[in-house]
């Protein structure tokens, strides 16, 4: 990872599955040749931290928007060149020309700036017809981010939305989206001059503006008017790209059975289903279709083209018979009821055949955007549930969490479900091999909405979500790191250490993904460099770094204005023995949190971030072999073993971890003093052979770090032989969620020999 940041002010549990609370989002990203990233999106924050002073005063709006648009330029090192706010509209996409001018499009209910309007094509949308917004806008912002060079509006008397923008080498801007207007501005000679669909139907459109933003070069509808069922026809164009000759390529979704297709195209008939994806190539003057084809499935969200004119499309499908090509990376449909599957398809330059087509990911995976490098590798981003194939991942584990359905007012929950994680992945030019794939997750719903590449193949992913990666990268620019809009810059060509939440265990019972504050834990990892053998801590207190490796525990944000605290972990050892790597550490002592991020760094650079549960974690009992506990006779400290069993009524010492807070507390990394003794605040219960045992002492072992001991009397009615010893803490209720849950906390049983 090169950098990551987030902005906004949403709490970790607020974003619902649908409806209710609004969130911030980066909806468009573009990158110039030097590696500067340009982003645009929306923020519902009353004051966007770090924003530069407005370059001009903002007028009152024709329509009230609860959000503000922003445009930002980020330098290659992650520092900000500018952040500019617009108190109107909703941004959808951004493009950059060779001089660093930014072109933004979206939907606006009034003028987005006080700059002179260069073009207003079509009638203004009236408030009664467009209560949620009005016209398409296209704005050109100069390289400094301080001056609007042109300010154009396109629209009819009903709602109009732009979803995507592209530029040609002459500086002409191409925008595409959807409109309800029968009087959207259309030019003479356009391919489809009339939108005669019924009221409330929606048609796609493609519009080309001249370089000055003063006139339409062409503008056309693109859609059908017939639907086999009851809903009116509608067609949405979600993405646009332009080749060197000025052909516009568009993709989206339709329910129109008569959506225009061309002879010889890959699929000319609408297949049975709710919606169908499509791809269309227009002539440079917008008067004819070079090709137009259905793709089956549900929707195409993202589109990119290569130098040869092949089109790369990505989106989501609920079709188990979506066509996949021989040798495809994922030939199997993994979707299910209400949970689609992502797809990636490469369409030939003629639009007549599939070069490759593959499903991707698990049920619930939806891809939103795609980019292609000069070699033909396809990079795409979206959102997913658990089951993503991962490779060279910076976040290899799914987090998800719980998200809630809300009433329209956003005040009352009506149900709960699993939040999605964002993801980014890359396929080779044949669509048969995975090059890179990682989750991008945080504490709520996360979605990758936009993607771009620079010449060095760094990947820029932007979207909505409270990414934990955003708090792992230091920035001098004052932006919140716990918000709901994000951008991440990744370098997948670098060797990436690999660890998942299942690779993090307590050090006693090796239960995956569960660690207890103050206790001992182990990380099993691959990809660390420069480690030979076992590197142990040589003295006490324990160090926070060994062999250039450090581990920290990052807590969830306490408030919208405060990122979560990051606490360094004391290290016992870092090892690489015959390629098997692990890190042994003490989990920092913290308060009442349900989960936290484990951040692993090497030579100060973030190597990997993954999440573990730290709330409902059970204790663990150390073992001397696969089954027998690390238990000593209290009289002489010899090991309890089948050849030297414990007697009924005898006091034995059981060594454990994860028994929780102690009093008086002992600083992390420090050995426990002999006096005063540190007792656990909660006395665990112990059964031996199913019989309750008397606990005489429960606390930290004097002279050791993070090691608990239990002095226990063997029950006089305990059965003889090899019996189970079980340590339990009281059940706990997680009241941080809308629907509280109670967790039991029992250790895994270990064997003890009793005579």
XYZ file of C-alpha atoms in Angstrom:
755
model
C 0.000 0.000 0.000
C 1.315 3.464 -0.910
C -1.330 5.620 0.796
C -4.923 5.612 1.972
C -7.239 8.147 3.522
C -10.868 8.582 4.472
C -13.095 11.558 5.193
C -16.503 12.202 6.672
C -18.246 11.993 9.975
C -20.386 8.863 10.008
C -20.191 6.568 13.020
C -18.990 3.031 12.585
C -22.469 1.492 12.788
C -24.593 4.071 10.969
C -24.533 3.215 7.247
C -27.472 0.852 6.627
C -27.878 -1.713 3.887
C -30.246 0.620 2.073
C -32.037 3.851 2.864
C -31.666 5.761 6.078
C -28.424 7.455 6.986
C -26.537 9.236 4.212
C -22.815 8.683 3.747
C -19.918 10.383 2.026
C -18.491 8.868 -1.153
C -15.744 9.332 -3.700
C -17.506 8.530 -6.980
C -14.819 9.297 -9.521
C -11.038 9.051 -9.739
C -8.582 9.893 -12.508
C -4.769 9.915 -12.587
C -2.365 11.969 -14.695
C 1.000 10.863 -16.086
C 3.076 12.074 -13.086
C 0.820 10.095 -10.721
C -1.363 12.853 -9.289
C -4.810 11.522 -8.395
C -7.952 13.593 -8.891
C -11.128 12.624 -7.077
C -14.678 13.877 -6.931
C -17.679 12.925 -4.890
C -20.143 13.996 -2.251
C -19.889 14.800 1.419
C -22.658 15.255 3.964
C -20.178 16.711 6.442
C -21.120 20.247 7.517
C -17.478 21.277 7.260
C -15.130 19.223 5.123
C -11.808 19.136 6.996
C -8.825 20.397 5.085
C -10.792 22.140 2.349
C -9.101 25.129 0.832
C -10.952 28.454 0.948
C -13.610 28.584 -1.784
C -12.259 30.067 -5.003
C -15.500 32.023 -5.387
C -18.678 32.646 -3.352
C -21.426 30.066 -3.657
C -24.936 31.154 -4.657
C -28.161 29.972 -3.093
C -29.473 26.831 -4.711
C -32.543 26.338 -6.829
C -33.013 22.951 -5.134
C -31.836 22.130 -1.616
C -29.087 19.506 -1.625
C -28.145 17.940 1.718
C -24.665 17.208 0.404
C -21.769 19.166 -1.061
C -19.615 18.176 -4.006
C -15.863 18.166 -3.734
C -12.926 17.920 -6.114
C -9.442 17.166 -4.805
C -5.983 16.683 -6.257
C -3.624 14.351 -4.412
C 0.106 14.303 -5.078
C 1.935 10.981 -5.675
C 3.089 10.886 -2.039
C -0.455 11.311 -0.712
C -0.253 15.015 0.124
C -3.052 17.255 -1.108
C -2.522 19.867 -3.797
C -6.049 21.266 -3.457
C -9.545 20.505 -2.221
C -12.395 22.518 -3.720
C -16.016 22.447 -2.579
C -19.225 23.132 -4.495
C -22.361 23.763 -2.469
C -24.655 22.171 -5.020
C -25.296 19.038 -6.975
C -24.094 15.472 -6.880
C -20.831 14.521 -8.562
C -20.647 11.283 -10.531
C -17.357 11.143 -12.439
C -14.131 12.960 -13.270
C -11.650 13.054 -16.159
C -8.275 14.801 -16.574
C -6.599 16.331 -19.613
C -2.867 16.583 -20.279
C -2.630 20.003 -18.646
C -4.129 18.807 -15.360
C -7.530 20.411 -15.873
C -10.317 18.447 -14.193
C -13.666 17.777 -15.900
C -16.513 16.864 -13.551
C -20.023 15.733 -14.321
C -23.098 14.797 -12.370
C -26.509 16.181 -11.501
C -27.353 19.682 -10.280
C -30.517 21.517 -9.339
C -28.988 24.927 -9.971
C -25.720 26.586 -10.895
C -22.846 24.867 -9.144
C -20.710 28.019 -9.184
C -20.884 31.715 -9.883
C -18.691 31.255 -12.935
C -20.481 32.314 -16.144
C -22.642 29.586 -17.659
C -20.965 28.577 -20.903
C -23.913 26.501 -22.135
C -27.448 25.768 -21.012
C -28.958 23.367 -23.506
C -32.603 22.435 -23.031
C -35.285 23.751 -20.662
C -34.626 23.909 -16.950
C -36.081 21.117 -14.844
C -38.918 22.438 -12.682
C -39.036 21.700 -8.940
C -42.371 19.874 -9.240
C -40.950 17.477 -11.817
C -37.487 17.138 -10.299
C -37.786 17.185 -6.522
C -34.500 15.316 -6.145
C -32.449 17.228 -8.694
C -32.402 18.723 -12.142
C -29.961 18.853 -15.018
C -26.711 17.312 -16.083
C -23.753 19.566 -15.429
C -20.257 19.494 -16.926
C -17.618 21.717 -15.333
C -13.969 22.261 -16.215
C -11.721 23.179 -13.289
C -8.266 24.588 -13.979
C -5.049 22.870 -12.872
C -4.848 24.929 -9.682
C -8.351 23.944 -8.615
C -9.247 27.595 -8.098
C -11.020 28.625 -11.302
C -13.961 27.166 -13.223
C -13.060 27.472 -16.908
C -16.483 26.454 -18.133
C -19.784 25.583 -16.617
C -22.298 23.787 -18.875
C -25.786 22.405 -18.194
C -27.770 19.898 -20.231
C -31.315 18.891 -19.478
C -34.970 18.678 -20.259
C -38.091 19.393 -18.301
C -37.762 16.242 -16.191
C -34.869 14.599 -14.369
C -31.507 14.066 -16.089
C -28.440 12.328 -14.620
C -24.891 11.952 -15.887
C -23.020 8.881 -14.668
C -19.739 9.000 -16.565
C -17.383 11.305 -18.462
C -14.495 10.835 -20.913
C -12.238 13.107 -22.983
C -10.709 12.887 -26.427
C -7.316 14.266 -27.416
C -8.882 17.539 -28.611
C -10.416 18.248 -25.200
C -13.992 17.436 -26.172
C -15.959 16.032 -23.235
C -18.294 13.050 -23.619
C -20.928 12.467 -20.945
C -23.435 9.657 -20.641
C -26.252 8.824 -18.298
C -30.031 8.645 -18.163
C -32.964 10.994 -18.621
C -36.714 11.080 -18.090
C -37.033 14.079 -20.393
C -38.627 13.882 -23.811
C -37.034 17.276 -24.540
C -33.453 16.560 -23.505
C -31.187 18.534 -25.920
C -30.569 16.457 -29.063
C -28.562 17.540 -32.105
C -29.500 17.304 -35.756
C -28.474 13.981 -37.306
C -28.258 12.166 -33.973
C -28.650 8.399 -34.022
C -31.820 8.499 -31.900
C -33.431 11.952 -31.931
C -36.661 11.076 -30.118
C -37.453 9.716 -26.680
C -41.104 8.739 -27.037
C -41.321 6.365 -24.088
C -44.208 6.636 -21.608
C -44.146 8.985 -18.647
C -41.638 7.995 -15.933
C -39.724 5.805 -18.373
C -35.992 6.421 -18.587
C -33.719 6.524 -21.624
C -29.972 6.608 -21.909
C -28.178 9.520 -23.545
C -24.725 10.318 -24.919
C -23.644 13.956 -25.342
C -20.401 15.400 -26.718
C -19.376 18.967 -25.784
C -16.805 20.997 -27.647
C -13.499 21.863 -25.992
C -14.729 25.297 -24.928
C -17.850 23.885 -23.290
C -20.001 26.267 -25.314
C -21.833 23.930 -27.690
C -22.920 20.359 -28.274
C -21.007 18.550 -31.017
C -23.621 15.818 -30.873
C -26.218 14.551 -28.462
C -28.419 11.485 -28.802
C -30.806 9.322 -26.885
C -29.928 5.639 -26.618
C -32.625 3.243 -25.524
C -35.761 1.290 -26.288
C -39.405 1.792 -25.434
C -40.876 -1.679 -25.009
C -40.878 -3.920 -21.979
C -42.356 -7.379 -21.729
C -43.781 -6.742 -18.261
C -45.652 -3.931 -16.569
C -42.856 -1.453 -15.740
C -42.134 1.264 -18.277
C -39.003 0.786 -20.312
C -35.819 2.222 -18.933
C -32.206 2.276 -19.980
C -29.278 3.424 -17.868
C -25.841 4.185 -19.269
C -23.363 3.712 -16.445
C -19.988 4.096 -18.153
C -18.345 5.713 -21.166
C -14.921 5.540 -22.837
C -13.521 7.204 -25.967
C -10.861 5.902 -28.360
C -8.243 7.838 -30.323
C -10.591 8.186 -33.311
C -13.410 9.700 -31.274
C -15.679 6.652 -31.039
C -17.674 6.633 -27.824
C -18.182 3.280 -26.095
C -20.964 3.038 -23.519
C -22.271 0.303 -21.242
C -25.125 -0.084 -18.810
C -28.351 -1.937 -18.149
C -31.779 -2.055 -19.736
C -35.181 -3.683 -19.416
C -36.131 -2.643 -22.950
C -36.612 -5.660 -25.187
C -36.159 -3.398 -28.219
C -32.951 -1.736 -27.074
C -31.106 -1.013 -30.359
C -28.618 -3.671 -31.446
C -26.701 -4.106 -34.684
C -26.504 -7.025 -37.138
C -23.587 -9.317 -36.419
C -23.232 -8.154 -32.826
C -22.472 -10.748 -30.183
C -26.044 -10.914 -28.793
C -28.863 -9.137 -30.587
C -31.862 -10.389 -28.606
C -32.887 -9.526 -25.072
C -32.728 -12.668 -22.946
C -35.468 -13.467 -20.433
C -34.788 -11.773 -17.130
C -35.322 -8.599 -15.184
C -32.522 -6.556 -16.728
C -29.860 -7.009 -19.362
C -26.369 -5.590 -19.682
C -25.402 -3.924 -22.947
C -22.366 -2.459 -24.717
C -22.561 0.034 -27.586
C -19.997 1.775 -29.813
C -21.033 5.006 -31.573
C -19.555 6.658 -34.629
C -17.446 9.806 -34.019
C -20.326 12.043 -35.101
C -22.924 10.211 -33.000
C -25.093 9.444 -36.009
C -24.756 5.663 -36.197
C -23.997 2.633 -34.107
C -20.773 0.834 -35.004
C -22.009 -2.040 -32.885
C -24.491 -2.593 -30.104
C -25.008 -5.814 -28.204
C -26.664 -7.300 -25.170
C -24.426 -9.230 -22.786
C -27.019 -11.110 -20.794
C -26.868 -10.960 -17.037
C -28.063 -7.961 -15.096
C -25.974 -4.835 -15.400
C -22.703 -3.514 -16.734
C -21.349 -0.904 -14.331
C -17.822 -0.350 -15.587
C -16.191 -0.034 -19.013
C -12.639 0.401 -20.295
C -11.054 0.016 -23.730
C -7.569 -0.914 -24.900
C -5.566 0.459 -27.818
C -6.953 -2.230 -30.131
C -10.558 -1.265 -29.403
C -11.442 -4.248 -27.246
C -13.970 -3.338 -24.566
C -13.639 -4.582 -20.989
C -16.863 -4.651 -19.015
C -17.641 -5.456 -15.431
C -20.752 -5.505 -13.297
C -23.053 -8.021 -11.670
C -25.241 -10.867 -12.804
C -27.858 -13.073 -11.204
C -27.750 -15.443 -14.166
C -26.336 -18.896 -13.572
C -26.123 -19.284 -17.370
C -24.164 -16.083 -18.029
C -21.772 -17.099 -20.787
C -18.244 -17.861 -19.630
C -15.483 -18.734 -22.053
C -13.253 -21.829 -21.959
C -10.376 -21.411 -19.528
C -12.077 -18.571 -17.655
C -10.715 -17.829 -14.198
C -14.057 -18.626 -12.540
C -16.463 -20.666 -14.644
C -18.835 -21.328 -11.731
C -21.695 -19.051 -10.711
C -21.476 -18.409 -6.963
C -24.512 -16.152 -6.622
C -27.785 -16.984 -4.962
C -31.176 -15.505 -4.066
C -30.673 -11.780 -3.663
C -26.906 -12.161 -3.959
C -25.482 -11.696 -7.469
C -22.035 -12.547 -8.759
C -19.572 -10.137 -10.322
C -18.389 -10.680 -13.880
C -15.570 -9.461 -16.116
C -15.976 -9.667 -19.902
C -13.650 -8.696 -22.743
C -15.565 -7.931 -25.940
C -13.826 -8.018 -29.303
C -13.130 -4.782 -31.190
C -15.908 -5.634 -33.646
C -18.395 -6.286 -30.848
C -19.141 -9.661 -32.370
C -17.441 -12.094 -29.981
C -16.217 -12.576 -26.444
C -12.442 -12.662 -26.070
C -13.026 -13.905 -22.543
C -15.787 -13.826 -19.977
C -15.705 -14.970 -16.372
C -17.631 -14.827 -13.147
C -15.708 -13.409 -10.223
C -15.920 -13.804 -6.478
C -18.517 -15.021 -4.063
C -22.239 -14.529 -3.643
C -22.936 -10.860 -3.137
C -19.998 -9.667 -5.249
C -20.779 -6.637 -7.426
C -18.147 -4.874 -9.535
C -18.580 -1.138 -10.141
C -15.591 0.016 -12.186
C -12.747 -1.306 -14.334
C -9.435 -0.088 -15.778
C -6.975 -1.703 -18.202
C -3.194 -1.328 -18.448
C -1.129 -1.303 -21.641
C -0.553 -5.064 -21.393
C -4.269 -5.853 -21.280
C -4.487 -6.717 -17.577
C -7.912 -5.788 -16.209
C -8.259 -4.171 -12.769
C -11.695 -3.852 -11.211
C -13.294 -2.862 -7.937
C -16.619 -3.256 -6.183
C -18.157 -4.787 -3.079
C -18.424 -8.344 -1.824
C -19.466 -10.684 0.927
C -17.138 -13.397 2.242
C -15.439 -15.780 -0.181
C -13.305 -13.472 -2.333
C -10.252 -15.185 -3.849
C -7.231 -13.294 -2.494
C -3.676 -12.949 -3.789
C -0.934 -10.549 -2.592
C -3.644 -9.001 -0.433
C -3.176 -6.039 1.879
C -6.363 -7.086 3.692
C -6.832 -10.799 3.071
C -9.756 -11.373 5.465
C -13.420 -10.504 5.101
C -14.773 -8.393 7.947
C -18.339 -7.513 7.007
C -19.916 -6.676 10.328
C -23.600 -6.014 10.872
C -25.555 -3.442 8.895
C -29.164 -2.490 9.411
C -32.219 -1.796 7.324
C -33.943 1.394 8.431
C -37.328 2.994 8.050
C -37.456 5.813 5.467
C -36.865 8.329 8.259
C -33.647 6.539 9.128
C -34.539 6.343 12.826
C -35.808 2.807 13.388
C -34.151 -0.454 12.352
C -36.303 -2.938 10.489
C -33.773 -5.721 10.063
C -30.110 -6.613 9.935
C -27.690 -8.174 7.490
C -24.010 -8.546 6.760
C -22.151 -5.452 5.582
C -20.133 -5.731 2.400
C -16.396 -5.160 2.097
C -14.880 -3.317 -0.821
C -12.468 -5.238 -3.029
C -10.018 -4.689 -5.858
C -8.676 -7.417 -8.135
C -6.780 -7.899 -11.386
C -6.956 -10.543 -14.130
C -4.347 -11.330 -16.772
C -4.971 -10.565 -20.493
C -6.539 -13.990 -21.052
C -9.003 -13.706 -18.173
C -7.759 -17.032 -16.877
C -5.366 -16.062 -14.071
C -5.681 -13.885 -10.994
C -2.849 -11.361 -10.608
C -3.947 -9.578 -7.458
C -6.972 -9.500 -5.182
C -7.660 -7.988 -1.790
C -10.468 -6.970 0.497
C -10.659 -3.317 1.538
C -12.654 -3.165 4.725
C -13.532 -1.145 7.781
C -16.297 -0.931 10.337
C -19.332 -0.554 8.070
C -20.473 -1.117 4.489
C -17.555 -0.569 2.104
C -17.852 -0.190 -1.681
C -15.222 0.404 -4.335
C -16.900 2.762 -6.814
C -14.073 4.016 -9.034
C -10.647 2.855 -10.181
C -7.710 4.266 -12.132
C -4.119 3.302 -13.004
C -0.936 5.299 -13.428
C 1.901 4.403 -15.844
C 3.698 2.504 -13.052
C 0.612 0.283 -12.581
C -0.216 1.692 -9.186
C -3.916 1.137 -8.541
C -6.130 3.931 -7.232
C -9.411 2.764 -5.719
C -12.047 5.163 -4.423
C -15.472 4.722 -2.937
C -17.483 4.790 0.242
C -16.654 3.102 3.523
C -14.663 3.552 6.698
C -11.523 1.710 5.637
C -9.160 0.655 8.386
C -6.294 1.162 5.926
C -7.053 4.882 5.939
C -5.882 5.221 9.529
C -2.699 3.227 8.911
C -1.082 5.867 6.696
C 0.193 9.140 8.199
C -0.719 12.388 6.449
C 0.201 15.977 7.086
C -3.090 17.149 5.581
C -5.871 17.464 8.185
C -8.459 14.997 6.934
C -10.556 12.735 9.098
C -9.610 9.090 8.862
C -12.803 7.476 10.114
C -15.216 8.756 7.530
C -17.198 7.221 4.771
C -15.336 8.355 1.647
C -11.968 6.844 0.775
C -9.165 6.602 -1.742
C -6.413 4.001 -1.597
C -3.248 3.794 -3.683
C -1.852 0.273 -3.997
C 1.209 -1.206 -5.654
C 0.327 -4.838 -6.400
C 3.671 -5.512 -8.080
C 5.419 -5.255 -4.711
C 5.733 -8.431 -2.662
C 3.045 -8.260 0.007
C 3.127 -10.062 3.365
C 0.091 -12.265 3.796
C -1.921 -12.843 6.939
C -5.615 -13.323 7.658
C -7.688 -13.019 10.802
C -7.612 -16.819 10.943
C -3.806 -16.631 11.102
C -3.953 -14.649 14.358
C -4.499 -16.830 17.407
C -4.182 -16.765 21.143
C -0.820 -18.242 22.080
C -2.240 -21.024 24.228
C -5.049 -22.814 22.400
C -4.401 -21.287 18.931
C -8.063 -20.406 18.404
C -8.219 -18.326 15.215
C -9.250 -14.698 15.084
C -9.727 -14.278 18.838
C -7.318 -12.434 21.128
C -7.704 -11.050 24.645
C -6.275 -7.698 25.779
C -3.245 -8.209 27.992
C -2.848 -11.807 26.859
C -0.356 -13.511 24.583
C -1.012 -14.078 20.885
C 0.653 -15.465 17.773
C 0.523 -14.307 14.154
C 1.294 -16.848 11.437
C 2.444 -14.878 8.391
C 4.233 -15.154 5.054
C 6.108 -12.586 2.999
C 8.242 -10.911 5.666
C 11.786 -10.273 4.434
C 15.220 -10.163 6.055
C 14.442 -12.534 8.938
C 16.680 -15.544 9.559
C 15.811 -18.002 12.309
C 14.276 -16.899 15.604
C 14.780 -13.338 16.810
C 13.842 -13.136 20.501
C 13.462 -10.214 22.853
C 16.706 -10.048 24.831
C 15.491 -8.135 27.857
C 12.493 -6.826 29.746
C 10.426 -4.764 29.239
C 9.620 -6.278 25.868
C 10.484 -4.155 22.813
C 7.943 -2.854 20.283
C 10.108 -3.850 17.309
C 12.179 -6.914 16.457
C 14.073 -7.451 13.181
C 12.368 -4.381 11.730
C 8.899 -5.831 12.422
C 6.296 -4.157 14.610
C 2.691 -4.928 15.516
C 0.060 -2.530 16.788
C -3.581 -2.704 17.760
C -5.741 0.032 16.259
C -9.046 0.688 17.969
C -12.311 1.822 16.375
C -12.872 5.601 16.307
C -14.363 6.985 19.501
C -16.059 9.894 17.741
C -16.429 11.335 14.230
C -13.556 13.751 14.862
C -11.100 11.289 16.389
C -9.482 8.391 14.555
C -9.026 5.227 16.538
C -5.992 5.094 18.808
C -3.120 2.871 17.672
C -1.278 1.095 20.493
C 2.080 -0.653 19.915
C 2.300 -4.281 20.996
C 5.249 -5.688 22.980
C 7.015 -8.427 20.993
C 8.394 -11.681 22.375
C 9.793 -13.108 19.133
C 9.796 -12.902 15.338
C 10.747 -16.058 13.477
C 11.383 -17.470 10.021
C 12.269 -21.150 10.242
C 12.322 -23.064 6.961
C 9.953 -20.523 5.426
C 7.460 -20.716 8.294
C 7.064 -17.252 9.776
C 5.387 -16.146 12.974
C 5.242 -13.230 15.393
C 4.658 -13.741 19.126
C 3.375 -10.686 20.987
C 1.407 -9.398 23.941
C -1.966 -7.920 23.025
C -2.116 -4.344 24.358
C -4.434 -3.812 27.305
C -7.433 -1.802 26.142
C -10.981 -0.984 27.140
C -14.307 -2.396 26.024
C -14.133 -2.841 22.244
C -15.692 -5.611 20.182
C -13.022 -5.683 17.471
C -9.784 -4.002 16.469
C -7.315 -3.937 13.616
C -3.979 -5.684 13.823
C -1.495 -3.514 11.889
C 1.796 -5.177 10.942
C 4.675 -3.021 9.755
C 8.098 -3.872 8.393
C 10.767 -1.168 8.446
C 8.042 1.303 9.352
C 5.890 0.589 6.295
C 2.416 -0.895 6.632
C 2.639 -4.490 5.448
C -0.858 -5.749 6.174
C -3.959 -4.875 8.194
C -6.521 -7.405 9.368
C -9.262 -7.477 11.975
C -9.705 -9.659 15.047
C -12.379 -10.049 17.694
C -11.384 -8.875 21.172
C -14.742 -8.757 22.938
C -16.270 -12.192 23.333
C -12.954 -14.024 23.417
C -12.579 -17.087 25.645
C -9.473 -17.896 27.685
C -6.908 -20.406 26.484
C -4.953 -22.988 28.467
C -1.357 -23.692 27.468
C -0.490 -27.264 26.528
C 2.689 -29.344 26.648
C 1.596 -31.596 23.797
C -1.407 -32.000 21.533
C -3.814 -32.715 24.403
C -2.277 -32.264 27.880
C -2.387 -28.929 29.674
C 0.668 -27.072 30.975
C -0.125 -27.905 34.597
C 2.295 -28.202 37.531
C 2.075 -29.847 40.934
C 1.768 -27.024 43.450
C 4.136 -28.631 45.943
C 7.259 -29.007 43.777
C 6.373 -27.389 40.387
C 6.904 -30.674 38.577
C 4.759 -31.350 35.521
C 1.448 -33.158 35.899
C 1.622 -36.060 33.432
C 0.175 -39.551 32.975
C 3.300 -40.879 34.697
C 2.984 -38.307 37.497
C -0.756 -37.627 37.953
C -2.379 -35.162 40.335
C -4.135 -36.484 43.421
C -7.670 -35.593 44.439
C -7.540 -32.649 46.840
C -4.101 -31.571 45.590
C -3.398 -27.982 44.505
C -2.124 -27.633 40.937
C -1.015 -24.626 38.865
C -2.655 -24.099 35.464
C -1.048 -21.672 32.984
C -3.360 -19.757 30.680
C -3.921 -16.592 28.702
C -6.917 -14.377 28.057
C -8.320 -14.078 31.577
C -8.856 -10.350 31.246
C -8.047 -7.266 33.274
C -6.101 -7.478 36.527
C -5.728 -5.338 39.621
C -3.355 -3.772 40.199
C -2.661 -3.469 36.464
C 0.766 -4.228 35.032
C 2.075 -2.062 32.146
C 2.191 -3.848 28.800
C 5.538 -5.513 28.158
C 6.587 -5.359 31.811
C 7.134 -8.445 33.984
C 4.612 -8.986 36.751
C 6.113 -8.080 40.151
C 6.213 -10.554 43.027
C 4.490 -8.030 45.258
C 1.834 -6.979 45.123
C 0.239 -9.856 43.261
C -2.041 -8.950 40.341
C -5.443 -10.642 40.588
C -7.929 -10.981 37.740
C -10.966 -8.758 38.173
C -13.232 -11.660 37.232
C -12.771 -15.030 38.919
C -13.097 -17.803 36.329
C -14.806 -21.103 37.008
C -12.985 -24.376 36.414
C -14.284 -27.891 36.017
C -12.101 -31.001 36.180
C -13.676 -34.182 34.934
C -17.002 -32.332 34.908
C -16.744 -31.410 38.605
C -16.375 -27.815 39.846
C -12.919 -27.042 41.192
C -11.935 -24.534 43.868
C -9.918 -21.599 42.444
C -7.476 -20.357 45.081
C -5.681 -17.793 42.914
C -6.353 -16.241 39.518
C -3.907 -13.645 38.251
C -0.651 -12.933 36.469
C 2.411 -15.092 36.982
C 5.148 -13.170 38.851
C 8.222 -12.553 36.692
C 6.428 -13.242 33.391
C 4.761 -10.998 30.781
C 1.090 -11.580 29.969
C 1.072 -15.095 31.447
C -1.833 -15.985 33.724
C -1.849 -18.707 36.327
C -4.634 -20.436 38.187
C -4.019 -22.215 41.479
C -6.704 -24.898 41.571
C -7.642 -27.688 43.968
C -8.470 -31.003 42.297
C -12.079 -31.894 43.287
C -12.209 -34.784 45.727
C -15.009 -36.298 43.629
C -13.153 -35.883 40.318
C -12.984 -39.052 38.210
C -9.592 -40.670 37.818
C -7.674 -41.039 34.572
C -7.254 -38.614 31.685
C -10.032 -36.070 32.245
C -10.960 -32.697 30.773
C -10.060 -29.418 32.441
C -12.177 -26.484 31.303
C -11.771 -22.781 32.191
C -14.795 -20.508 31.794
C -15.441 -16.797 32.103
C -18.960 -15.427 32.635
C -21.010 -14.951 29.442
C -20.998 -11.412 28.083
C -23.595 -9.405 26.184
C -22.572 -7.255 23.231
C -24.876 -4.256 23.682
C -23.102 -2.130 21.084
C -25.380 -3.472 18.369
C -29.057 -2.762 17.857
C -29.808 -6.437 18.496
C -27.715 -7.451 21.566
C -26.077 -10.861 21.558
C -24.796 -12.945 24.473
C -21.569 -14.930 24.097
C -20.340 -17.811 26.238
C -16.615 -17.867 26.991
C -15.307 -21.361 27.587
C -11.769 -22.477 26.878
C -11.045 -25.487 24.766
C -10.664 -28.472 27.101
C -7.213 -29.819 27.920
C -6.367 -33.145 29.483
C -5.142 -33.527 33.072
C -4.076 -36.805 34.672
C -5.900 -37.506 37.969
C -5.473 -40.467 40.291
